[in-house]
């Protein structure tokens, strides 16, 4: 350790040229005679250790933090960033309040007031935020300012003047860009009136080292000598951190501790620990040319407040927007990383990560860096490692290896590591060769994706070729467009041609398709939502192709649109097939005779599927009657269906359903569902299980068909009716002249999900009961709710109808009555099934038709 009178604390030379070994020896290990990364060559003089060990970390050992702990720390950092953003918003609100004061005083507009505020601040030589605070304080007659002015006017104690300047120092700190500017402002506005001549802001690191983040009052050479203090060196700042309280020394000689500027200023100095949220992340050191001033309690609180201001500048870590302070280590490392031919990241310990688990921020990515998850480099550079790659927190993952390398200095290399990321909630995984090494305060991560990636790329190329799909990516800010080879072929362009921008797409399309392309571009570029459309492409070689384009917008961290990526697909073959089918349909409609023939054929198909009723059907002790009313347009074959069937188990299957839509698709779907239910019912399963199976059939074996249904099983021996529903209206029970809707067990419509569960209810019927099952065409109205229509149906069911032969209360007369006086006003199909209990329980009888 150097003597107190001559402390040449230079930052150790970590030789960033060692990065070349990590860049080009991913698959190997360092030679036995070559020093490890971060280890000085033999004979190199050093001050302090060049490599941090696990026991240098807090607690003496490096525990293996759980993934949950890592992610929790990341969430906490994001909360802190949100709090800082809110603080920035508060500063903007203060400026807006000051502009409002000028609007009222100067009788001008808001724009002129804002310009006047900036001009006045410039004339006063202070930042706009500070000037705005003073202006608002004057207008509001701030009590704190009044007390401060009272202190100044009375001159009771010149040291109390710092309380007035504390607000000014805070305004300067909020406006400053880095710790160096904060130190200058703090010394000029808050500490010189107290007799202080110099100030230093130290940043503390988990390896017990200190770095000089900002200073004022010291010579440039002295600040350069003390920019890094290795672990194990005792200084006033180190003591303040260890004791977690303010440390005061009358003179550096009496303290017997080396520190910055000990030869320039031989007076007293104090070291105040700086931190936020109970975490110490730095130290504020203040120097006087002579003896220390009396440290009264108010003065001590002011120093602590200044230390908190320092902590706010040390807490956030971000790349400066202005000219960056000279950082030779990072500059050398960046130049070397930019020459590496593999994707390379430069990480730095994120401020605020003073305790385990450590967190790292991505300070730089080299030009050839490619995110394996396909995101732009802007989504990775500048972010914390666990924000960009949350899945790196898994046990044995990238975050754990980076932390180990930082703590021990030992390089890590592997030929096979799992890299994972999440994009839109989907986990993307890659295998890579990885090299991790430490260079001073930075960590370099290099990865090379394994041979599996080219294989996947080749498979993707073949899939694009077979599907006639071409991919593209267009940068809306720079205008750069990337096409793959298939896309050039689809457009009939040579590979050397200029790709067609999305904005130029209408110029290459059929005039009739330009409105559709306009809607597509509006949705994609203006509303910034994924979009797709089909159009006819007019190629330069005269060939017309039918193309479908689908695209999605890509946003940066500020939610600004940066890129559009998507794909074109040649659907010409599908289009011409549809044209051929349309031509066949058109030929059938050339004359009225052909149109009438089509209507007749449609009606025959309808009757074949749903034969007209020929009187009631008797099944054991049940009498079943059916009424079917087709849609008003005869050629629209509907999807309503019903079935009644005596099962081998002795039970009776009763069901009614409604397939969505009209036409051949609805009819074929109806046939498939009715036949499938007949086969499934033979297994002896209950109604809920039958609907569960029927849902799977609907989802997998039919083409985008959805349907509602009611399925019931009646046991003649016990007269128990078990039933379940799939999004269908409930049956209506008529008992002793009173109608009521059965309770609705839960159940989603058929075909909506791959798997669905259905509830089951049961009902014990009695002799004389009548049950009505129906489709929505019986009650649906455009001007009232479903419940109101259902109430109307129950009221209509309670009326006593007259049959054609003058008799009353027959099952068929009730069904005819319901159809005739139904309040429905739609032209949908209607299927009505009536079930009446007419015989004693358990009476055996063969079903007859």
mmCIF file of C-alpha atoms in Angstrom, residues 22-28 342-343 412-419 430-436 445-451:
data_model
loop_
_atom_site.group_PDB
_atom_site.id
_atom_site.type_symbol
_atom_site.label_atom_id
_atom_site.label_comp_id
_atom_site.label_asym_id
_atom_site.label_seq_id
_atom_site.Cartn_x
_atom_site.Cartn_y
_atom_site.Cartn_z
ATOM 1 C CA UNK A 22 -12.155 -14.041 -25.953
ATOM 2 C CA UNK A 23 -13.388 -13.070 -29.418
ATOM 3 C CA UNK A 24 -11.566 -15.643 -31.487
ATOM 4 C CA UNK A 25 -11.111 -18.526 -29.046
ATOM 5 C CA UNK A 26 -14.737 -19.250 -28.227
ATOM 6 C CA UNK A 27 -14.353 -22.969 -28.515
ATOM 7 C CA UNK A 28 -11.028 -23.256 -26.731
ATOM 8 C CA UNK A 342 -19.266 -12.063 -33.764
ATOM 9 C CA UNK A 343 -22.141 -10.388 -31.878
ATOM 10 C CA UNK A 412 -15.886 -17.997 -18.825
ATOM 11 C CA UNK A 413 -16.147 -19.882 -22.108
ATOM 12 C CA UNK A 414 -18.507 -22.616 -23.230
ATOM 13 C CA UNK A 415 -19.295 -24.266 -26.533
ATOM 14 C CA UNK A 416 -22.978 -24.716 -25.724
ATOM 15 C CA UNK A 417 -25.174 -22.314 -23.756
ATOM 16 C CA UNK A 418 -28.916 -21.812 -23.835
ATOM 17 C CA UNK A 419 -29.928 -18.256 -24.687
ATOM 18 C CA UNK A 430 -31.124 -20.426 -29.262
ATOM 19 C CA UNK A 431 -27.935 -22.399 -28.605
ATOM 20 C CA UNK A 432 -24.644 -20.557 -28.846
ATOM 21 C CA UNK A 433 -20.941 -20.599 -28.069
ATOM 22 C CA UNK A 434 -20.378 -17.916 -25.427
ATOM 23 C CA UNK A 435 -17.307 -16.100 -24.140
ATOM 24 C CA UNK A 436 -17.473 -13.770 -21.104
ATOM 25 C CA UNK A 445 -20.032 -10.977 -23.787
ATOM 26 C CA UNK A 446 -19.519 -12.581 -27.186
ATOM 27 C CA UNK A 447 -21.778 -15.237 -28.615
ATOM 28 C CA UNK A 448 -21.772 -17.256 -31.795
ATOM 29 C CA UNK A 449 -24.964 -19.082 -32.706
ATOM 30 C CA UNK A 450 -24.495 -22.791 -33.357
ATOM 31 C CA UNK A 451 -24.935 -24.618 -36.669
#
